[in-house]
Structure formats: C-alpha cells, structure tokens
Coordinates of C-alpha atoms in Angstrom, one line a residue:
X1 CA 0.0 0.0 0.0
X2 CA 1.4 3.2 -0.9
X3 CA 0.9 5.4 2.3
X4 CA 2.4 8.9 0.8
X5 CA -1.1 9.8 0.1
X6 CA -2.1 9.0 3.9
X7 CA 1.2 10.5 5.2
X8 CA 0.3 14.1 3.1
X9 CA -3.9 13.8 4.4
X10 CA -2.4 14.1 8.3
X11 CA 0.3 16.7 7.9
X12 CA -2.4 18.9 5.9
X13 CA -5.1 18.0 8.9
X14 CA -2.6 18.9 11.3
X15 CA -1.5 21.9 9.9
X16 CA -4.6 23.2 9.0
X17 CA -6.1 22.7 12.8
X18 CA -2.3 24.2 14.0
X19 CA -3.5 27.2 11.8
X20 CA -6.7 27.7 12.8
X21 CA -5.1 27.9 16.7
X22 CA -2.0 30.5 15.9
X23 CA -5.3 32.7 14.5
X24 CA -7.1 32.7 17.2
X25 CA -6.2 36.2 19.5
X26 CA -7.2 37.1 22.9
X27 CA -9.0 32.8 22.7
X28 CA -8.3 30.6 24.9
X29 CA -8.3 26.5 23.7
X30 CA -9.4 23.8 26.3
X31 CA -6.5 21.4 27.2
X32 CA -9.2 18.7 26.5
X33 CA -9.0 19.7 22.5
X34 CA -5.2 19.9 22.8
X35 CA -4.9 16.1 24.2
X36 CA -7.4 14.6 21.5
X37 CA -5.7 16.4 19.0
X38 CA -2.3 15.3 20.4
X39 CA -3.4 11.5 20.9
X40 CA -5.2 11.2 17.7
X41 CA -1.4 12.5 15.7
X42 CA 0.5 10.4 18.2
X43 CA -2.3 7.0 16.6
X44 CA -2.0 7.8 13.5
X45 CA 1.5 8.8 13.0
X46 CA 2.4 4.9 14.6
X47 CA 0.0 3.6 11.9
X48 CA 1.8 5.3 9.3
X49 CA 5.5 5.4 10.1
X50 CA 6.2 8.2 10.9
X51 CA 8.6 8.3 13.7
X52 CA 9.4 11.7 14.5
X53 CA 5.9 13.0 14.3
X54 CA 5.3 10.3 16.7
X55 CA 7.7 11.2 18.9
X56 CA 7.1 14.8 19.4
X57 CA 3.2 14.5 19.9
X58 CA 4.2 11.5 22.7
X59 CA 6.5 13.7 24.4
X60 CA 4.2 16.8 23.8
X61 CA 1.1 14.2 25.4
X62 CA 3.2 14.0 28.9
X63 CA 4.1 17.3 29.1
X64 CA 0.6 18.5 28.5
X65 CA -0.4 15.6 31.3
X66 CA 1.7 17.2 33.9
X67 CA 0.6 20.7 33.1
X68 CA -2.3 20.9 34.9
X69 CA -3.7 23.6 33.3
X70 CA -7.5 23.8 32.2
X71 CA -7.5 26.4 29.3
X72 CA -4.5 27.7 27.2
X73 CA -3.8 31.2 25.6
X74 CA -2.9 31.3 22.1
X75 CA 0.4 32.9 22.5
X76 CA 1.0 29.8 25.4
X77 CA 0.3 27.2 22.9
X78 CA 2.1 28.6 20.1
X79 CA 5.0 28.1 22.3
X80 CA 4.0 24.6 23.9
X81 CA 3.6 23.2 20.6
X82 CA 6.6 25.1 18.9
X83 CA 8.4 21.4 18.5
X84 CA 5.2 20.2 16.3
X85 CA 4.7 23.4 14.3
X86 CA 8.7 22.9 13.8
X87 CA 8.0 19.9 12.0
X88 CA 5.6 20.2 10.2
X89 CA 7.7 23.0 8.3
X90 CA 9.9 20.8 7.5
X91 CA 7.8 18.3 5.8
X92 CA 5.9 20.6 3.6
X93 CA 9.4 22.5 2.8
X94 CA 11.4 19.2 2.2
X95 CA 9.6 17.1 -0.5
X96 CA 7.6 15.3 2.2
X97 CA 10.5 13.9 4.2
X98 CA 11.7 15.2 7.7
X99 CA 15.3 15.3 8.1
X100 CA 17.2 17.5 11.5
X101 CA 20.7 16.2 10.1
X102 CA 23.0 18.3 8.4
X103 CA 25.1 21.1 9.0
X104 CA 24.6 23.5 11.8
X105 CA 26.0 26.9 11.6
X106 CA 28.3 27.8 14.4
X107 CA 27.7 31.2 16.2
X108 CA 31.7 32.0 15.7
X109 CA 32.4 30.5 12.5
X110 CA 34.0 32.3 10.0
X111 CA 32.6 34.8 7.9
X112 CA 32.7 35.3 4.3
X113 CA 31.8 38.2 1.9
X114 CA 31.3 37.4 -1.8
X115 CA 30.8 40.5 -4.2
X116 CA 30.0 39.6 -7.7
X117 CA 27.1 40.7 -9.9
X118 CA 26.9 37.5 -11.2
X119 CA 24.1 36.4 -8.9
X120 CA 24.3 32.4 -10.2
X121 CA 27.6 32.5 -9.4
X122 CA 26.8 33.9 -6.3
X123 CA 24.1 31.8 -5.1
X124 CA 26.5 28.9 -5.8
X125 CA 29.4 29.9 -3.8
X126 CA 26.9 30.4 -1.0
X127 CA 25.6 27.6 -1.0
X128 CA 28.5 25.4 -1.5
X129 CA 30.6 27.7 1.4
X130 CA 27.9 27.6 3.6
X131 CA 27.9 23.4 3.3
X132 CA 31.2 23.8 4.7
X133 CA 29.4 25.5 8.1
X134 CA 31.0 29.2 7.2
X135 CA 28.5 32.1 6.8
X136 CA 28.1 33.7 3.9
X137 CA 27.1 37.5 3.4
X138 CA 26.8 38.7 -0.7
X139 CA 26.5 41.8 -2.7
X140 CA 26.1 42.5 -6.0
X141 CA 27.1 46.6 -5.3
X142 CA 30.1 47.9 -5.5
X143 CA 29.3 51.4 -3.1
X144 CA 26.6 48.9 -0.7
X145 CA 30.2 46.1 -0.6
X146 CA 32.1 48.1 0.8
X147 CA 29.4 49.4 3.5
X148 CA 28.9 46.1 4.3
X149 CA 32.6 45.1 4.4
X150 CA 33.0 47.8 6.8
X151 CA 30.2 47.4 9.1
X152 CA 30.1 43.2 9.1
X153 CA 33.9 42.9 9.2
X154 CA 34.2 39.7 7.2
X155 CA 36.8 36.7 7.8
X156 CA 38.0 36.3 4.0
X157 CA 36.7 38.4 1.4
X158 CA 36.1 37.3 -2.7
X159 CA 35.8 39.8 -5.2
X160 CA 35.2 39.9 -9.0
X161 CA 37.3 42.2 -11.2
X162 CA 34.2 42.3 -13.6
X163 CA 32.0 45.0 -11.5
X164 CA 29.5 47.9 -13.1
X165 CA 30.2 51.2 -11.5
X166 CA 33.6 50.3 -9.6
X167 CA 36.0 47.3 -11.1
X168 CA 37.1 44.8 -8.7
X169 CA 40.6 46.6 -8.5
X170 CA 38.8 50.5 -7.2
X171 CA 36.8 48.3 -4.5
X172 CA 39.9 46.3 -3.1
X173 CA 42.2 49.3 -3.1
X174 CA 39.4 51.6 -1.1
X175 CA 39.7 48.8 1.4
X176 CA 43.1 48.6 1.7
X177 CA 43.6 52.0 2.1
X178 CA 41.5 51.4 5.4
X179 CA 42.5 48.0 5.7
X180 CA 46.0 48.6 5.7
X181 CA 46.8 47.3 9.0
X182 CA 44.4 44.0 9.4
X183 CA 45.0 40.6 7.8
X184 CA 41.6 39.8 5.5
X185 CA 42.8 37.0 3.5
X186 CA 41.4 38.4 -0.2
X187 CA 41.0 36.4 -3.5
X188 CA 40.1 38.1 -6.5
X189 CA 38.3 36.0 -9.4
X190 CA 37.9 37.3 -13.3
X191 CA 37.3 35.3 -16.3
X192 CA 40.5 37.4 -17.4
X193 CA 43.3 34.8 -16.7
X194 CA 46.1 36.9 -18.4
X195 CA 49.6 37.6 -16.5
X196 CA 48.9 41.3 -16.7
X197 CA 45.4 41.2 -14.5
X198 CA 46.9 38.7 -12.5
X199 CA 49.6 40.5 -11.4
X200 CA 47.4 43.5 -11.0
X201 CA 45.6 41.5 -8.4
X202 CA 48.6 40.7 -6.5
X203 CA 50.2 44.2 -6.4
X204 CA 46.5 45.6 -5.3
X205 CA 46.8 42.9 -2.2
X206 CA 45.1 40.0 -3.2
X207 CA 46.3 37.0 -1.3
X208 CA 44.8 34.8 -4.1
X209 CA 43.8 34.9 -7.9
X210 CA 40.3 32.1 -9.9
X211 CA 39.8 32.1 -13.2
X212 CA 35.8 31.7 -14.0
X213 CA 34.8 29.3 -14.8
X214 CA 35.6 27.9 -10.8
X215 CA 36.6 25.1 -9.8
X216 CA 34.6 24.8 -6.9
X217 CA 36.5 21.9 -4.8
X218 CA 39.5 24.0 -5.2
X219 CA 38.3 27.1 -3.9
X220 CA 36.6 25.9 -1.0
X221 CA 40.5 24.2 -0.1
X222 CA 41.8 27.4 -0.8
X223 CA 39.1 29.5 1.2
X224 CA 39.5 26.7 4.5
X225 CA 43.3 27.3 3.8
X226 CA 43.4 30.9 4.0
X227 CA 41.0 30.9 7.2
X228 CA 43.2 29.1 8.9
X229 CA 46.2 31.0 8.4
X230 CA 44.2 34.0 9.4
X231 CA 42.9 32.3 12.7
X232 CA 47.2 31.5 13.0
X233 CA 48.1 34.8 12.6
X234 CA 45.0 36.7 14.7
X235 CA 46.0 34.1 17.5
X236 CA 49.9 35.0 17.1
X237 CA 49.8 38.9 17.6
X238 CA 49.0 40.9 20.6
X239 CA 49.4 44.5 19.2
X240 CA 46.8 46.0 17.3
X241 CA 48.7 47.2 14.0
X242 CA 46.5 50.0 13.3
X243 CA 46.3 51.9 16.9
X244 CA 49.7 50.1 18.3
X245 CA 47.5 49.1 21.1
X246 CA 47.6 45.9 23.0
X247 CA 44.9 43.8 21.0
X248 CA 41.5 41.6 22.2
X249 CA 43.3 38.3 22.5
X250 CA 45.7 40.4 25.1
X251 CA 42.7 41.3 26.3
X252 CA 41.5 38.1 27.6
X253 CA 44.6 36.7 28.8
X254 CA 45.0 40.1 30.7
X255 CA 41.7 40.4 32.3
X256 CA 42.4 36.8 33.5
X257 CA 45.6 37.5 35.7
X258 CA 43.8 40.6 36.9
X259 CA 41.1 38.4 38.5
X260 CA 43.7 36.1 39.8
X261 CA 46.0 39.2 41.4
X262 CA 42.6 40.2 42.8
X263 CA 41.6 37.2 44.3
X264 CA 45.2 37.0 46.2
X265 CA 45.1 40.7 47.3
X266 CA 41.8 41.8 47.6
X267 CA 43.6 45.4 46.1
X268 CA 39.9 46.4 43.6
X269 CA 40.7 47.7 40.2
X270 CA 38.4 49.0 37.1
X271 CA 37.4 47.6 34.4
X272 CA 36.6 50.2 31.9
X273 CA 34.8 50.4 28.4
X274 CA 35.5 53.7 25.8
X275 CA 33.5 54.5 23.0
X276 CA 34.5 56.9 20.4
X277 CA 31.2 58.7 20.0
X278 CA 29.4 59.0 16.4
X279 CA 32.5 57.6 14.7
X280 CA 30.1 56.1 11.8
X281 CA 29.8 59.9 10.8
X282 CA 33.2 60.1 10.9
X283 CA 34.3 57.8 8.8
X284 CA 30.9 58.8 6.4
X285 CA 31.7 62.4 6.3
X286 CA 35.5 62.5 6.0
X287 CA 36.2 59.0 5.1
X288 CA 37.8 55.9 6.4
X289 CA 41.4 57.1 5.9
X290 CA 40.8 60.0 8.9
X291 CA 38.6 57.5 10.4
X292 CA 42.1 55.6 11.1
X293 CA 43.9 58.5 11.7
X294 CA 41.2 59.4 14.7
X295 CA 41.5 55.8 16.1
X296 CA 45.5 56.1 16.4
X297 CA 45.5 59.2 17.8
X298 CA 42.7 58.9 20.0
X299 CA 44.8 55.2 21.2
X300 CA 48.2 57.0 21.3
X301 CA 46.1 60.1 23.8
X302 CA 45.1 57.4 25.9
X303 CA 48.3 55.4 26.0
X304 CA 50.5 59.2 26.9
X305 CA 48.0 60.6 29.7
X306 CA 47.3 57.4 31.6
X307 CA 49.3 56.0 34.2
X308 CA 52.3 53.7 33.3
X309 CA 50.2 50.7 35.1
X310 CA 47.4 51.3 33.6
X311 CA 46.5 49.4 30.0
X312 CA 44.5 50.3 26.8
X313 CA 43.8 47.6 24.7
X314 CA 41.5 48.1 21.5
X315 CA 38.6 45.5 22.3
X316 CA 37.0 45.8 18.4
X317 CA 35.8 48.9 15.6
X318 CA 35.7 52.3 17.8
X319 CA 35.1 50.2 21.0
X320 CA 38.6 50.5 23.5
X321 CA 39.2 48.7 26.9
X322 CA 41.5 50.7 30.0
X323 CA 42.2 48.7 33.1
X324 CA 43.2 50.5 35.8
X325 CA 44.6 48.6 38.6
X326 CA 44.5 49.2 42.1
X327 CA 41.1 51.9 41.8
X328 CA 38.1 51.9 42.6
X329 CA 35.2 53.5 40.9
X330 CA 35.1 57.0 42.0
X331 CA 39.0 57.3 40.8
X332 CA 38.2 55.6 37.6
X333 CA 35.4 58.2 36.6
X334 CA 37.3 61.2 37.6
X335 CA 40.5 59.8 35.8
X336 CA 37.8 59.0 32.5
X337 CA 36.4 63.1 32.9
X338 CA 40.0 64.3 32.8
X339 CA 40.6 61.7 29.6
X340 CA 37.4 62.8 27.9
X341 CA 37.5 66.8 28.3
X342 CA 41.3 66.8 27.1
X343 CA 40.5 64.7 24.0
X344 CA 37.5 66.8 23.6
X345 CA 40.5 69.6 22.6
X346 CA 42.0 67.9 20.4
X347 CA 41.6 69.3 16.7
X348 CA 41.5 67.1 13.8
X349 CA 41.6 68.4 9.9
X350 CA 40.4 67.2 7.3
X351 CA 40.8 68.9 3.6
X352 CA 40.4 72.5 5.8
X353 CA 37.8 71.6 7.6
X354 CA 38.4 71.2 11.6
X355 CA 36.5 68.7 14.0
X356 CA 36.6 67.5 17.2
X357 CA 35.6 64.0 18.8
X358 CA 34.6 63.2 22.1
X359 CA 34.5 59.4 23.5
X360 CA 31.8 58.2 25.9
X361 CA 32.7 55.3 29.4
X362 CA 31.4 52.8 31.2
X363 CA 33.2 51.5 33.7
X364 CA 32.8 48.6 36.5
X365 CA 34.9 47.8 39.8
X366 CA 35.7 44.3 40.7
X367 CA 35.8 44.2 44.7
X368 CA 33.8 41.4 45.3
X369 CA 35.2 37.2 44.8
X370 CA 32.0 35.8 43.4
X371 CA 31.8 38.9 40.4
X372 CA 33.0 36.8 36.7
X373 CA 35.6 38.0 34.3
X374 CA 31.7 37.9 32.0
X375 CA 30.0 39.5 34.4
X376 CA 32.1 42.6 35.2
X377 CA 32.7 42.8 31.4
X378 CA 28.5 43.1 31.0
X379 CA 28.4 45.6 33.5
X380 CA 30.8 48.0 32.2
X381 CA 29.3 47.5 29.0
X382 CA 25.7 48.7 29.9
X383 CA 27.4 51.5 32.1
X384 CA 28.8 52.8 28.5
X385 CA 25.3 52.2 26.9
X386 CA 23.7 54.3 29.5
X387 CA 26.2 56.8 28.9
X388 CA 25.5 57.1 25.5
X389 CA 21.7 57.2 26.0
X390 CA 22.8 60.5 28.8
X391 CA 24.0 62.5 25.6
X392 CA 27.7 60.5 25.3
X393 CA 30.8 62.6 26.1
X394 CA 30.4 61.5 29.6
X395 CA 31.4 58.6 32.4
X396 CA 28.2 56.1 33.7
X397 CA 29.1 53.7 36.8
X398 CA 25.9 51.5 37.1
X399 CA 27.3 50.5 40.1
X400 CA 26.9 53.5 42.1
X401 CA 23.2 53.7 40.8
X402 CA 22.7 49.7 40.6
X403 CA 18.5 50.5 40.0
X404 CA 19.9 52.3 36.5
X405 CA 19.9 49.3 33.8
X406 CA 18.8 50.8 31.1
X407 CA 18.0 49.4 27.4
X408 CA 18.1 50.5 24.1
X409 CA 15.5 49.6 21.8
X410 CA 15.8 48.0 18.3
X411 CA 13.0 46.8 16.5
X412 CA 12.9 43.7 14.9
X413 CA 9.6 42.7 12.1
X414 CA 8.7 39.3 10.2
X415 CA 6.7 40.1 7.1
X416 CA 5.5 36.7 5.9
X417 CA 2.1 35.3 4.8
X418 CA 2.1 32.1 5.7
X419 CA 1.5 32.1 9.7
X420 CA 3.4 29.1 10.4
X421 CA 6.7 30.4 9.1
X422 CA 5.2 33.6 11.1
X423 CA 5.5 31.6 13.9
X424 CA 8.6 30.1 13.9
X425 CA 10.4 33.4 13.1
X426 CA 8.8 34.9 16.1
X427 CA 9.6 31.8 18.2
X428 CA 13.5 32.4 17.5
X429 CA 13.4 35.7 17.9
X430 CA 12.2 36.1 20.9
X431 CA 14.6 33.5 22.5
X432 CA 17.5 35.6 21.3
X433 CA 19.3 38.2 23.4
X434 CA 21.0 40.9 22.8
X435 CA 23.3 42.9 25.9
X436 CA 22.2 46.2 26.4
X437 CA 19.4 46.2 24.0
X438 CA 15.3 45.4 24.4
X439 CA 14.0 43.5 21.2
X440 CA 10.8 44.9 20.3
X441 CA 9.4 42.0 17.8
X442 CA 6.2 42.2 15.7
X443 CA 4.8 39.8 12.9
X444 CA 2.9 40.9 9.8
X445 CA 1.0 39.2 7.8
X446 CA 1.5 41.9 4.5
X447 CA 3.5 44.4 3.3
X448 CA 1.1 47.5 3.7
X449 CA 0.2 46.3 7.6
X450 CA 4.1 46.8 8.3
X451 CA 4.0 49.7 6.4
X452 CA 1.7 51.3 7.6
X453 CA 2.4 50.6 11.3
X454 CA 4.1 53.1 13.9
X455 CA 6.1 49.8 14.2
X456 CA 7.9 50.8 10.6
X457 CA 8.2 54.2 11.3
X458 CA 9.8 54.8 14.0
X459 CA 13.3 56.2 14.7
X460 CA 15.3 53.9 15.8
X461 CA 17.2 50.5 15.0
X462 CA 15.1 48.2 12.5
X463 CA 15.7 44.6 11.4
X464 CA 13.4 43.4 9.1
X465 CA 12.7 39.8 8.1
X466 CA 10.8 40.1 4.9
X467 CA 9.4 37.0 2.5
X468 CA 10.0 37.6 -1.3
X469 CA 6.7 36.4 -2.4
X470 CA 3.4 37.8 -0.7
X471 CA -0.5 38.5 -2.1
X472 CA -1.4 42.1 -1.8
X473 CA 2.7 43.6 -2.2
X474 CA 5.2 41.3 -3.1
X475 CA 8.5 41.6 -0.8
X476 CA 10.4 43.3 -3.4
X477 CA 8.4 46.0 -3.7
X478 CA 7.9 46.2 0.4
X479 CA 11.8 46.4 0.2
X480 CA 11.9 49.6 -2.1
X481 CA 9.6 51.6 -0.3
X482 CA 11.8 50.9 2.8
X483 CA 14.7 52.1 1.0
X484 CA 13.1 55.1 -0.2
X485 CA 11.7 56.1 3.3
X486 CA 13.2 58.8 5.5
X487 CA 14.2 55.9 7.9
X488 CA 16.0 53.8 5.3
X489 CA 19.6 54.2 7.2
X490 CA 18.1 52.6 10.1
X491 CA 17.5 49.1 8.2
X492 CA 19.0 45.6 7.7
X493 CA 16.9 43.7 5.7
X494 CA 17.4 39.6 5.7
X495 CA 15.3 38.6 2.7
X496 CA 13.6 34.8 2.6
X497 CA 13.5 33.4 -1.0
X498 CA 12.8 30.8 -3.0
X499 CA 15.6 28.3 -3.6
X500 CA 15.1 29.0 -7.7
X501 CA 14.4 32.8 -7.8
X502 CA 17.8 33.9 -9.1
X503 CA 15.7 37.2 -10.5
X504 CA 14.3 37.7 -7.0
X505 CA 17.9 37.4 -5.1
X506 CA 19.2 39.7 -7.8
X507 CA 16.7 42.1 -7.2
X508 CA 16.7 42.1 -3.6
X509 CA 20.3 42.7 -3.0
X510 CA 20.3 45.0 -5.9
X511 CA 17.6 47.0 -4.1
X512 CA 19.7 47.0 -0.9
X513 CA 18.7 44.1 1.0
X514 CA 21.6 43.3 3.4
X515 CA 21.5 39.4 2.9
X516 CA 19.4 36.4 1.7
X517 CA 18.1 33.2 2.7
X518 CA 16.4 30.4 0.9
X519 CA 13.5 28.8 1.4
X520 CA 13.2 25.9 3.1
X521 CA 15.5 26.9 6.0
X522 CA 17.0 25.2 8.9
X523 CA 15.3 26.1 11.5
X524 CA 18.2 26.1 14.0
X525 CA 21.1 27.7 11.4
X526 CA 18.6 30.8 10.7
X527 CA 18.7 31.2 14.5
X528 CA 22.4 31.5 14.2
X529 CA 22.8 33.7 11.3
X530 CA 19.9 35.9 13.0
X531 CA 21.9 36.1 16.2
X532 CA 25.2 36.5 14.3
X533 CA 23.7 39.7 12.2
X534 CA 21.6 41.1 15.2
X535 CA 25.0 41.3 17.5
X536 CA 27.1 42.7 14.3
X537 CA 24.8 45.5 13.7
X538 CA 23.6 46.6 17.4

C-alpha cells in the first residue's frame, strides 16, 4: 500500500487545525482539544511510520499531562507546541520527508563576503561555502560592498574584477587604504586569466587569484586554507597594527591574571569600556582614511595621559578597553572626565575643515570574589550604553546607581504570509538576546500592515525579516519603499526566497537588501545567522 497519500492527508489535517489555533487572538483553547488532538497524531503517526511525528506529539502528550492547566492562551500554545509546528515546516518545505541532520551553523564561524554581480555565481558559492558551516554574506554593489565590508567585518573576502560602476581593483584598493593594517585573507576572481590582470591583483593585495569558470572543490580548499592561516596569525599577535594598542586576545589573557591578582590581594581595580562617539559619521563624512587617523590618535592620547600601570587595549571597531589597577570607581570616573574633556581639545583636519571628537565610558569595579571576568565585562558595557543614552561625552558607573539598567530599543519585524513560518520566526526571535538592548518583535502578515504601522516608522534600530513572495505587495516592492523612506539608514533587511528565484535574489540585493536566505531553511542555522547579524549590527 502506498501510504504517501495518507502521510500528506495528516500533515495537511494537522497543519490546517495548528493554523486555525496560531489565529485565534485574545482565545483561549481547552486542554481537552489539545490532548485529543495530540493522541489522535500520536495514533496515527504509529500507523503510518512516521517516527518523529510520533515522537514529538508522545513527548508533547506527557508534558501536556503534567501541566495541569485547564484552558490555554494562544500565545501559550504557540510556544507549547513550537516542537510540532517545527516539523511540520519541515515536511511541507522538504519534499515530504523530515530530516534534522545536516550542517549547523556555528555562532563563531568564519565569515565570508562574496561581491559579484553574477548572482548564479553567487548563489552557488553560497551555497557550496555555507555546506562547509562558514557564513556567507553577498553583494552585487560595489558602493553597498564596501558598507557592508566595513560594518560586518568579514573573515575572508572574494571579489570579482568584472563590477558595473567600480571594477574589482577601485573596491579592493578603497579597502586597503582602510584596511592597511588588518589581515583579511582576499582572493580576486575574473574570467581574465592573463599575466597582466593577475599581477594587477597581487600588487592591489590580493592574497589569491580564480579564473571563472571555478573550480569549486578547489576554492573551497583554498578559502579553509586561508581561514586558517588568518585564525594562526589573529592568534599570534597581541598588538593592534593600526592603533599600536595591545589587542582583544591580550585582552582576555589580561583580564584573567587581573582576577587572579585580585583574588590573592583583595587590592579592587576597574574595568573600563570607551566608546568613540558618532564615529560612523566620521568615517561617512571624512572617510575611512581620517577615520584611522582618529582611532590612532585617539589610542596614542590614551596610552600618553594614563598612568604607566594602567593598560589600553583596542577591544574591536571604535570600542577600547582601559584597566586601571588598584582603583576603585570614584578614581576611575574622575580619571575618565579628565581623559574625555582633554580629547575633547583635540583638533583634527580634514581637507580645511576642523572637527573634534569626544568618546563616551562605562566602567565597572571588581571588589567582590564571586563577580566573573563575564560578568564585570557586562556591567561596564551597559554602564557605556547608559552613557550614550545621557547624551555620550560623559562617564556612567551603574554600580553607584545599581537600580539604572537601562535598554536601548531595536526593532525587529517578520513580514511573511504564511502564519506558520510567522510563527517560527517569532519563536526564535524572541529566544535571542541581545546585551544592552530590548527587542521589540512584531509579525505581519502583508506588506502594507508593516507599512503602515508606527512599528515601521519609528526612529530607531530596525531589522526586518521580509518574505519575497506575498499576495497584496510582493517583498520586493515592500523592500523599495523601505529604502526610499526617510528611515532607510536605520534598516538591515534579511530577505527569505525561493531556492530557484535567481531574478528575485538579484533584485533584492540589488535594491539594498543586506542578505538572503532560501526557502526551506534550517530552523536552528537561521537562528544563528539571525543572532550573528543582530550582535554585528547593534
């Protein structure tokens, strides 16, 4: 007997009753419909061998029998049976078959950006890299590449010669100038295979040279070989090359003899964290040449006017770390004030004109045994994010004012049609957090409900999940009103597409969408690359 036709009748059933529950708002469903809906999949599922259907409505049965609860709120049984509505994604997105295996992204693995306006060539390298368990960011813009490389700070970085508007040799040099100083391993492909464009390549500072048409097994070898040496070479250094700072890995190490020290003479020091304040502008009104020229000499101020046991290490972007040993929080934010108001006189110059920058702190005073290397990092951390909310160019000690925890807001919206994808977006979402900052997440079921909602408009941080294909406005076209709206700056927009569309990824990432995922997705490596994005861009 061929049971496909059974297997496809209860999955429909199941979904369709799971749909007409995740409507339902401000209802409440009687645990009694839950169970026989529960022991009737759990029957039938055994009948038809389905195992992990089986499974999860067994498992789901117990829970629900040790519960105790009479009636259920929609938005507590979305969440009781996220396990079911899980699966039954995957069989409708996965040619009737459920399968969890398979590659799982890592929340620290390696990051790579492709540019190339060939979008099949694109879509192939991401998939095939993203196989490997690396994440894969892609633009088909030269100006919108090079924001991104900036902002998302890749691991390795492959770029086409062949690009409209800027050729692959204009974008790699741009970087280098601001790149100068770091070690992104670079390979430059071209269907150009000639001695003269490969050479060009090389002298530009490309660490590697593809003719198209690729050979894919080789450049995945090639890409794993150059991650490496970069993870051999970050690992091997302790001095920032740009700022000639002590570096994040010296950091850690540091921060962990401090805490010993402590523990053996109870002497308190500070842990504090600086923030150059509206450096983004910086580098966007003068460029990222002065924007390196501000981060050395706003290291080398720091390094001259503290004291010769006190350390600066640059901790990542515009973000600096200063321990000061042996003092304890009122000493650290008077030391900081003097540190900020005589940077504040500094005068920069840039093509006549003159600026100034100012930095914002948060510091933290380990005096206490049980306080964590983690812990007294967080702390200082949302001391300099309450600065910043004060008006920056100022010190915060949260713990002098321990009631003071502060948040700042970035909005996050799924725009999807289909409720049960609805559902599972929201159901990652809201298990992800972010230090320092309240996720505000709302679902939408079309484009001109998120439009048209104060959730769209206001000012602040917005990351938008949109689907491609909707009734009413199609994604696309959801996408370019967000890029022509006064509030565009304040987007990242992860767009969910078919696995085919090639003219619908073009067009998205063409239109500015920030990166791509295809439809069906794992459930669990979405969650990572989510995460991953959310704590690049906060």
């Amino acid at each position: 007997m061929d049971l496909q036709k059974y297997k496809n009748h209860l999955f429909q059933n199941t979904k369709n009753k799971l749909t007409e529950w995740l409507s339902l708002k401000g209802k409440t469903i009687l645990t009694e419909e839950v169970y026989r809906f529960l022991h009737s999949i759990k029957g039938t599922s055994g009948t038809l061998q389905l195992d992990e259907l089986m499974q999860i409505s067994s498992e789901l049965l117990s829970k629900l029998e040790n519960e105790r609860i009479e009636k259920w709120k929609g938005i507590d049984l979305n969440a009781f049976l996220y396990p079911l509505i899980e699966l039954i994604y995957l069989y409708e997105n996965s040619g009737n078959s459920v399968n969890y295996n398979g590659t799982v992204l890592n929340p620290s693995a390696p990051l790579i950006q492709i540019i190339d306006d060939d979008v099949s060539m694109l879509i192939l390298l991401k998939d095939v890299l993203e196989e490997k368990g690396w994440m894969v960011i892609t633009n088909t813009n030269p100006e919108n590449a090079v924001k991104q490389y900036f902002e998302m700070k890749p691991d390795c970085l492959i770029l086409d010669i062949q690009l409209p508007q800027k050729d692959g040799f204009q974008i790699l040099q741009e970087i280098q100038q601001h790149n100068e100083k770091h070690f992104i391993p670079t390979i430059m492909i071209s269907i150009n295979n000639n001695k003269e464009t490969r050479i060009k390549a090389y002298q530009n500072g490309a660490d590697d040279f593809f003719k198209k048409p690729l050979d894919i097994e080789e450049i995945v070898v090639k890409v794993n070989r150059h991650l490496q040496r970069k993870k051999i070479f970050d690992q091997s250094v302790l001095i920032d090359e740009l700022t000639q700072v002590y570096n994040r890995k010296f950091l850690v190490d540091s921060l962990q003899r401090f805490f010993l020290d402590f523990k053996r003479t109870k002497q308190p020091f500070s842990i504090s964290i600086v923030d150059i304040d509206f450096f983004k502008n910086i580098n966007d009104t003068y460029g990222h040449l002065m924007g390196d020229q501000v981060l050395r000499d706003f290291a080398q101020y720091i390094k001259r006017n503290i004291r010769s046991l006190d350390i600066i290490y640059r901790y990542g972007g515009e973000e600096f770390v200063i321990v000061f040993p042996n003092t304890a929080s009122e000493d650290a934010i008077r030391r900081l004030n003097e540190l900020i108001k005589g940077f504040s006189q500094i005068k920069f110059t840039h093509h006549e004109v003159c600026f100034s920058v100012t930095f914002s702190a948060g510091t933290y005073t380990v005096k206490d045994d049980f306080v964590s290397i983690n812990e007294a990092f967080k702390e200082a951390d949302s001391s300099l994010y309450e600065a910043k909310r004060l008006g920056r160019a100022r010190v915060e000690c949260l713990q002098l004012t321990p009631n003071a925890h502060p948040k700042n807001v970035l909005n996050i919206s799924v725009v999807d049609d289909d409720i049960i994808i609805r559902t599972l977006l929201a159901q990652i979402l809201e298990s992800i957090t972010i230090d320092n900052f309240e996720l505000n997440i709302k679902v939408f079921e079309n484009g001109p409900s998120f439009l048209n909602s104060e959730h769209a408009k206001e000012d602040v941080g917005h990351f938008l999940i949109l689907d491609g294909i909707m009734p009413v406005m199609d994604g696309l076209e959801v996408l370019q009103k967000v890029k022509q709206g006064r509030n565009a700056g304040k987007y990242k927009i992860l767009m969910l597409t078919g696995r085919k569309s090639e003219d619908e990824i073009e067009r998205a990432l063409r239109l500015g969408a920030d990166d791509y995922v295809t439809k069906p997705f794992n459930v669990n490596e979405l969650q990572v690359r989510i995460e991953r994005i959310l704590n690049m861009i906060k």
